[in-house]
Short mmCIF file of C-alpha atoms and ligand atoms in Angstrom, two decimals:
data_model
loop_
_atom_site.label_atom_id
_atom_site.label_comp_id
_atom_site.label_asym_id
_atom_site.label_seq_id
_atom_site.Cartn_x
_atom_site.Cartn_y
_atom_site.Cartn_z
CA UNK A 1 85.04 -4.53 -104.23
CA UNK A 2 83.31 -4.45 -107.27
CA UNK A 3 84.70 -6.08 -110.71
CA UNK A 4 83.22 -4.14 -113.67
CA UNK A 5 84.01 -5.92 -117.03
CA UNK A 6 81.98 -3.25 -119.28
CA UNK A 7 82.55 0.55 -120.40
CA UNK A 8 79.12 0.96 -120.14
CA UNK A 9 78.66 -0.02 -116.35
CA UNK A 10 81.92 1.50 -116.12
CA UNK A 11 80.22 5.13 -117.54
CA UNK A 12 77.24 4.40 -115.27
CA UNK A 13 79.47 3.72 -112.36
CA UNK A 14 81.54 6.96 -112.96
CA UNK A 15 78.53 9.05 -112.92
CA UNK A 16 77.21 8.55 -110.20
CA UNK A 17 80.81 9.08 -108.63
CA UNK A 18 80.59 12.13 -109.92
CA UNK A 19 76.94 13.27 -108.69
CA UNK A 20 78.18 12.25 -105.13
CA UNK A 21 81.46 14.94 -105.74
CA UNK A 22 83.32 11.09 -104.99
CA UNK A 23 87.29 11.76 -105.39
CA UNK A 24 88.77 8.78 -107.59
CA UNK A 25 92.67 7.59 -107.15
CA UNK A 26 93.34 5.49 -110.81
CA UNK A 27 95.84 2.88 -110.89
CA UNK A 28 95.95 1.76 -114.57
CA UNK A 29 97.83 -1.84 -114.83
CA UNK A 30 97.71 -4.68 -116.59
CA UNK A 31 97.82 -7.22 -113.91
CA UNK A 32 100.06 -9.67 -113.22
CA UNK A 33 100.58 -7.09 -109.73
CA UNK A 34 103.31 -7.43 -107.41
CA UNK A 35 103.97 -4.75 -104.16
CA UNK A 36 105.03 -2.33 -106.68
CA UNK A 37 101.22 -2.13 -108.09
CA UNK A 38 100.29 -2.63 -104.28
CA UNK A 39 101.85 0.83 -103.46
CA UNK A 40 100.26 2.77 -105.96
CA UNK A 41 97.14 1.33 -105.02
CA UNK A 42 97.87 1.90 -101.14
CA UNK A 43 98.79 5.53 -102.02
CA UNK A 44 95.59 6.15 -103.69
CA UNK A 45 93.08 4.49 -101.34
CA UNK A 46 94.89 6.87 -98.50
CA UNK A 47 94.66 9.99 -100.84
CA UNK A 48 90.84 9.27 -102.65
CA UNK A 49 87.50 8.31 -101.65
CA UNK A 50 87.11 5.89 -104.43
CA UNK A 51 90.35 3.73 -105.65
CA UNK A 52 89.73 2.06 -109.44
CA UNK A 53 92.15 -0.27 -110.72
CA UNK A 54 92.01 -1.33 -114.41
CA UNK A 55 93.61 -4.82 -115.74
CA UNK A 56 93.83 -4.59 -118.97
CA UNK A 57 96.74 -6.13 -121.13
CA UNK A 58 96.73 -3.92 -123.95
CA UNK A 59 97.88 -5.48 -127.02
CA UNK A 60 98.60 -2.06 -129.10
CA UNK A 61 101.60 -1.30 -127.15
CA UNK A 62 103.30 -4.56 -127.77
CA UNK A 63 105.62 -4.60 -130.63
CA UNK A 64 106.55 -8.45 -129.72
CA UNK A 65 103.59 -10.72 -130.46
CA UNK A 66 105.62 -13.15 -127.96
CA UNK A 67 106.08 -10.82 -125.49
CA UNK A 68 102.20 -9.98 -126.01
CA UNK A 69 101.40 -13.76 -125.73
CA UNK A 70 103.73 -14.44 -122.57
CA UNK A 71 102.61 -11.37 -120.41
CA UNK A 72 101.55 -13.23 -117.66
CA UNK A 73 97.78 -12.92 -116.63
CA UNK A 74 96.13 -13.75 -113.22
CA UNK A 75 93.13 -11.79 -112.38
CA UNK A 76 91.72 -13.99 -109.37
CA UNK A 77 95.13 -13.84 -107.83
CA UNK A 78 95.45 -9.80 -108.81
CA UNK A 79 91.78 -9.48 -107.58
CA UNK A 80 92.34 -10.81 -103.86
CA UNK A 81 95.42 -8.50 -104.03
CA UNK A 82 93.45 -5.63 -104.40
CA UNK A 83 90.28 -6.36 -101.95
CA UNK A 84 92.73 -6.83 -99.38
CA UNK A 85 94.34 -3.46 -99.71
CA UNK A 86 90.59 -1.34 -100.32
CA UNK A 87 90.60 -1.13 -103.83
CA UNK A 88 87.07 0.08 -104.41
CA UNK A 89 86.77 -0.75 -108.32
CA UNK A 90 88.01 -3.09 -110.68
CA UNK A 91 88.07 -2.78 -114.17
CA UNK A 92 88.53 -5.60 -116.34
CA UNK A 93 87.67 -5.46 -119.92
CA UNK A 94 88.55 -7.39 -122.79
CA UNK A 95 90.16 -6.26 -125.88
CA UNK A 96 86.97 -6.12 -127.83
CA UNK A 97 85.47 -3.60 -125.50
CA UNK A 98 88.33 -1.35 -125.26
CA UNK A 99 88.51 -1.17 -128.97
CA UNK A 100 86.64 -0.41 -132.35
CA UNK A 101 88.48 -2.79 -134.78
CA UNK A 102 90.06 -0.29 -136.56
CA UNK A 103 91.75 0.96 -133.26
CA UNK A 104 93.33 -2.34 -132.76
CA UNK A 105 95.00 -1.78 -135.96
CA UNK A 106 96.93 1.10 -133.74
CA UNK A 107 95.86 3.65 -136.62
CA UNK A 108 96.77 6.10 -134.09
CA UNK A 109 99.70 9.02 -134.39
CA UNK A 110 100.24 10.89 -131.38
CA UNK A 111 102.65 13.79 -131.05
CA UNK A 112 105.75 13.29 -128.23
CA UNK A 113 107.77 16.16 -129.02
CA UNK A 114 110.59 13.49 -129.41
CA UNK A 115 110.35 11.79 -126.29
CA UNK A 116 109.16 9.23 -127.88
CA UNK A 117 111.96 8.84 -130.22
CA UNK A 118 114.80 7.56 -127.75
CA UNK A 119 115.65 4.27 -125.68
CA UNK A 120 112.00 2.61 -125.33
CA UNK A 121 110.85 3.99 -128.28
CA UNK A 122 113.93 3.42 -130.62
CA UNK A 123 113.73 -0.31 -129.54
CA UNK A 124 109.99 -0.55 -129.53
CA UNK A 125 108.33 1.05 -132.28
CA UNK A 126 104.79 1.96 -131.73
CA UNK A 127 105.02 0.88 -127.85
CA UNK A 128 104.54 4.75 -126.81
CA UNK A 129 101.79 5.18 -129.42
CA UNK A 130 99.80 2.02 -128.17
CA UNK A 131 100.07 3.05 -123.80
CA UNK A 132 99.31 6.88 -124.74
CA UNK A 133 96.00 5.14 -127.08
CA UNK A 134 94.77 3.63 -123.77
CA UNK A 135 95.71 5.51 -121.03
CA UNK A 136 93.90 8.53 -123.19
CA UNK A 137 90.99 6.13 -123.64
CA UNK A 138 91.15 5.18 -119.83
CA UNK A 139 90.99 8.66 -118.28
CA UNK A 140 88.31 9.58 -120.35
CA UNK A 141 85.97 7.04 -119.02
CA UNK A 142 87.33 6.72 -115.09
CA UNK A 143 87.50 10.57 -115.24
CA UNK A 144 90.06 10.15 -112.57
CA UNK A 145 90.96 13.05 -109.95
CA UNK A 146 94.42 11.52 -109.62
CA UNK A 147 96.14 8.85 -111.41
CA UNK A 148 99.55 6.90 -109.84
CA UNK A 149 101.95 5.11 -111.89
CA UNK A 150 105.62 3.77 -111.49
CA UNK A 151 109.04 5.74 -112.06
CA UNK A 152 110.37 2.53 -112.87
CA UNK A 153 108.62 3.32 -116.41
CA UNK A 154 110.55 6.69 -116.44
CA UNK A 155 110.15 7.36 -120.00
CA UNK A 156 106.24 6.48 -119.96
CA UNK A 157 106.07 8.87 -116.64
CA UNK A 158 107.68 11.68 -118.69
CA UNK A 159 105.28 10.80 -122.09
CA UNK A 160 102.36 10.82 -119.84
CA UNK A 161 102.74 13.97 -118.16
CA UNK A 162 103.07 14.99 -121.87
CA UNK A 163 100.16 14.06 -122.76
CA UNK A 164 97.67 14.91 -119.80
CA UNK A 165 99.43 18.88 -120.79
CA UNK A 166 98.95 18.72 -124.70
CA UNK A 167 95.68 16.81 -124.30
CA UNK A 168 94.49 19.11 -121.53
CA UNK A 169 93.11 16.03 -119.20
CA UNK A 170 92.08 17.48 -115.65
CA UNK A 171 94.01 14.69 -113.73
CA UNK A 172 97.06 15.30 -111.35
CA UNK A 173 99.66 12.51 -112.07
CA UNK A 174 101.33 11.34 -109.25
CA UNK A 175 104.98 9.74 -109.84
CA UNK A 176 105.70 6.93 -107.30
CA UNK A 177 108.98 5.50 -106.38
CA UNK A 178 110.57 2.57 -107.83
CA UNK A 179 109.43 -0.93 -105.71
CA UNK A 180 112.09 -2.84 -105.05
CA UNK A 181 113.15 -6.78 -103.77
CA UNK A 182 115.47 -7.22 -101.07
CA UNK A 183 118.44 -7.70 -103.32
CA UNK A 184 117.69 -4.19 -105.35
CA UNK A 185 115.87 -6.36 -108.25
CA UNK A 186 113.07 -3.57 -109.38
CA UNK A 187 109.83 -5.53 -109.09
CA UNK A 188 108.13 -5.87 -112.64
CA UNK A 189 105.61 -8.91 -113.64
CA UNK A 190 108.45 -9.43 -116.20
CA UNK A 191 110.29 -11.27 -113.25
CA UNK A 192 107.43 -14.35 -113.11
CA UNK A 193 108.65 -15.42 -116.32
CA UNK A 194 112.66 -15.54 -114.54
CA UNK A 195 114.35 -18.74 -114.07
CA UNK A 196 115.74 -19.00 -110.36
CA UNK A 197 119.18 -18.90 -111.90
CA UNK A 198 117.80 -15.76 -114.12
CA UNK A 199 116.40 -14.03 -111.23
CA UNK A 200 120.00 -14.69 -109.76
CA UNK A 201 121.62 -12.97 -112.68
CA UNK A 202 119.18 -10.29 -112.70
CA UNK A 203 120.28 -9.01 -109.58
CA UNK A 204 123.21 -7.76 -111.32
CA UNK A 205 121.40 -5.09 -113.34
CA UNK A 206 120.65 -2.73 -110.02
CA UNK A 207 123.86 -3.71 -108.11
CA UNK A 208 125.50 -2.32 -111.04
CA UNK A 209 123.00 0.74 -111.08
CA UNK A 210 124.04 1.68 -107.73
CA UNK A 211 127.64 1.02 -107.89
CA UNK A 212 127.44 3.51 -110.90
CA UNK A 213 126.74 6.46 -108.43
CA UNK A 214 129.89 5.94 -106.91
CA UNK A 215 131.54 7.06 -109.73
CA UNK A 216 129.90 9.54 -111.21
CA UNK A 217 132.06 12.30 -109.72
CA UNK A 218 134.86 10.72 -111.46
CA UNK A 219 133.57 10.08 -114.85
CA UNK A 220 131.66 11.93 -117.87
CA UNK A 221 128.43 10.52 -118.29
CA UNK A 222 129.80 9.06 -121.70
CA UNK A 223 132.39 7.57 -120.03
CA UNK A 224 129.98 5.89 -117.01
CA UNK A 225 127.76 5.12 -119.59
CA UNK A 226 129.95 2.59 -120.90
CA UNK A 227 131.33 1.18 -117.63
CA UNK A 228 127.78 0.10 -116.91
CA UNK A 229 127.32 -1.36 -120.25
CA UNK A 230 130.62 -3.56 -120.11
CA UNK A 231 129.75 -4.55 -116.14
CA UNK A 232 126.13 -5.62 -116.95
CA UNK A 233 127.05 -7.48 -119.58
CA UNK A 234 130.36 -9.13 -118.07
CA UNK A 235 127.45 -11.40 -116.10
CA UNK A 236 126.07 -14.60 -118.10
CA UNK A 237 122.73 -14.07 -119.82
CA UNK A 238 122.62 -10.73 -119.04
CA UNK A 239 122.70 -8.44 -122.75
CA UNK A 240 122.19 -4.44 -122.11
CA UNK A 241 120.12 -3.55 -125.05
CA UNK A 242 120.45 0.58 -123.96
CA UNK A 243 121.89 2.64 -121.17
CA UNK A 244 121.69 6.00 -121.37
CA UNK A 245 121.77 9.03 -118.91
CA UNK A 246 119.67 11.35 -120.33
CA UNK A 247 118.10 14.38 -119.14
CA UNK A 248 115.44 14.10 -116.58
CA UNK A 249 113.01 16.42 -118.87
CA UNK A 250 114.21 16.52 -122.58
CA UNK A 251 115.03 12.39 -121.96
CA UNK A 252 118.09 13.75 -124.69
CA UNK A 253 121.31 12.03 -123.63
CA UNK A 254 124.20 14.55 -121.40
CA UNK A 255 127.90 15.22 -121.86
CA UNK A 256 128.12 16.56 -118.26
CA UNK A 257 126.26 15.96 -115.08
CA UNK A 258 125.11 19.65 -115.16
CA UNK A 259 121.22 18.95 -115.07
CA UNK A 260 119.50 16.75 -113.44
CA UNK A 261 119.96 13.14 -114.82
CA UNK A 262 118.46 9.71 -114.84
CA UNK A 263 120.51 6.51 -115.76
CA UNK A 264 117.62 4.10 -117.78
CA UNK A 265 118.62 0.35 -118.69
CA UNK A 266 116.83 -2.40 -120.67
CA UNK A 267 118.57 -5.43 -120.56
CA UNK A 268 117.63 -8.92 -121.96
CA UNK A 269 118.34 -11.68 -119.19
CA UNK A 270 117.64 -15.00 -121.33
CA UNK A 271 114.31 -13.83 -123.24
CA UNK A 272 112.79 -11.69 -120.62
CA UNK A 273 113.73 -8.13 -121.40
CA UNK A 274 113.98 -5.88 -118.06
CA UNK A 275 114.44 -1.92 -117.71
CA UNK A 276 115.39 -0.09 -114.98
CA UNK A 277 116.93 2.71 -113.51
CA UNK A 278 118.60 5.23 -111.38
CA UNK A 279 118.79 8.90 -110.38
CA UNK A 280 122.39 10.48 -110.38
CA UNK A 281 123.62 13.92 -108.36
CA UNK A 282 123.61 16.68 -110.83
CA UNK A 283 126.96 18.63 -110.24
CA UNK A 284 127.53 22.81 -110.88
O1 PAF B 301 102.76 0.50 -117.14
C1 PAF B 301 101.87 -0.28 -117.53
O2 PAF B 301 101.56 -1.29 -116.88
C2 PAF B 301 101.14 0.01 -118.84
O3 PAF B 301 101.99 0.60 -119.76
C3 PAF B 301 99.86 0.86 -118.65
C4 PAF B 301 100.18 2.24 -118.09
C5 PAF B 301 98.90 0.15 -117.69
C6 PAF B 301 99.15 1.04 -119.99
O4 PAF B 301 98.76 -0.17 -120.54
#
């Protein structure tokens, strides 16, 4: 496996990918990589001749400087990770090399349609603007013939596919299925920074989740939406920041469960905000 810390080797390295007609699976993260990252990657070494993985914790889609500064960050433990499961490529660069200085400044104003506008994006202004500034950077230097990433990040899923349409990228986005513990917890890097009584708590968030499905024949989606809200937060040091079902397209919140819906959650447990979330049975 190589580790490639420059965009220029990184160019040079792409190239001559490309002159050898070399599929490449992309796995853009920014470390910190638990078996969720460790099925994407899978997936892609299974579907590509070449697998690159980038680490690269990218400080224009933080809104929190404290969040920015606690991200937790462990490339020789993320790099064994990834030789043992065939990543091919790692790419590692600094914030410097990603970025003119002027980009770091997040000068950038993309265009969402309004998906942007809800749940994430209400709560973290600028978060949306800063992944779509370098994924959009990433893609144009891996070139990648398929990129993976996470359904737990529903609402980036849905702003990516946005953008590889409106920006015309030649890349086939794959959407992979939420990773979860034993004990439903979604896996995030988030969860490193959990107390063992946290992580306890935490639990909470997708037991609640699921129990929600059992009573979605029963209630509006207004009316769910707020029994999730009151259980979640019934549990110490849990605070539900959002919950919304929304739309699985338009992310616009529903009044019935005639389309097809998705439940999201972002809930603070202590300091360490977590998100989540679950698909519910649309009903004609
Ligand atoms: O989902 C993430 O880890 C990040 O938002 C991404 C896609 C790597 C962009 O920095």
């Amino acid at each position: 496996m190589k580790i490639i810390l420059s965009t220029s080797e990184l160019l040079r390295t792409i190239s001559e990918l490309k002159l050898q007609n070399s599929t490449i699976g992309f796995v853009p993260t920014m470390g910190a990589l638990h078996s969720g990252h460790e099925s994407l990657v899978k997936q892609s070494v299974a579907e590509n001749e070449v697998t690159i993985v980038s680490i690269f914790v990218n400080p224009t889609q933080f809104n929190n400087p404290t969040d920015l500064e606690k991200y937790p960050r462990n490339i020789d433990k993320d790099s064994i990770l990834l030789q043992s499961v065939g990543c091919s490529i790692v790419f590692a660069p600094d914030a410097t090399e990603m970025y003119a200085e002027n980009e770091l400044k997040q000068t950038f104003e993309f265009d969402f349609n309004g998906l942007d506008l809800v749940m994430e994006g209400k709560f973290r202004p600028g978060h949306f603007n800063g992944v779509v500034q370098v994924v959009s950077k990433l893609f144009r230097l891996v070139q990648p013939t398929k990129a993976y990433f996470g359904e737990k990040d529903f609402q980036q899923l849905a702003i990516i596919h946005h953008m590889v349409k409106s920006m015309g990228f030649d890349v086939q986005i794959i959407d992979c299925p939420i990773i979860r513990e034993d004990t439903g917890l979604a896996l995030s890097s988030r969860n490193e920074r959990l107390t063992a009584q946290q992580h306890k708590n935490a639990i909470h968030i997708s037991k609640v989740l699921f129990e929600s499905r059992n009573f979605a024949s029963q209630l509006s989606p207004q009316e769910l939406t707020e029994w999730v809200t009151k259980e979640v937060n019934a549990k110490d040091d849990l605070e539900v920041e959002y919950f919304e079902i929304v739309d699985v397209h338009s992310l616009q919140q529903v009044t019935n469960w005639e389309t097809k819906t998705v439940g999201c959650i972002a809930v603070f447990c202590g300091e360490v905000r977590l998100i989540d979330n679950i698909r519910y049975e649309s009903h004609l």
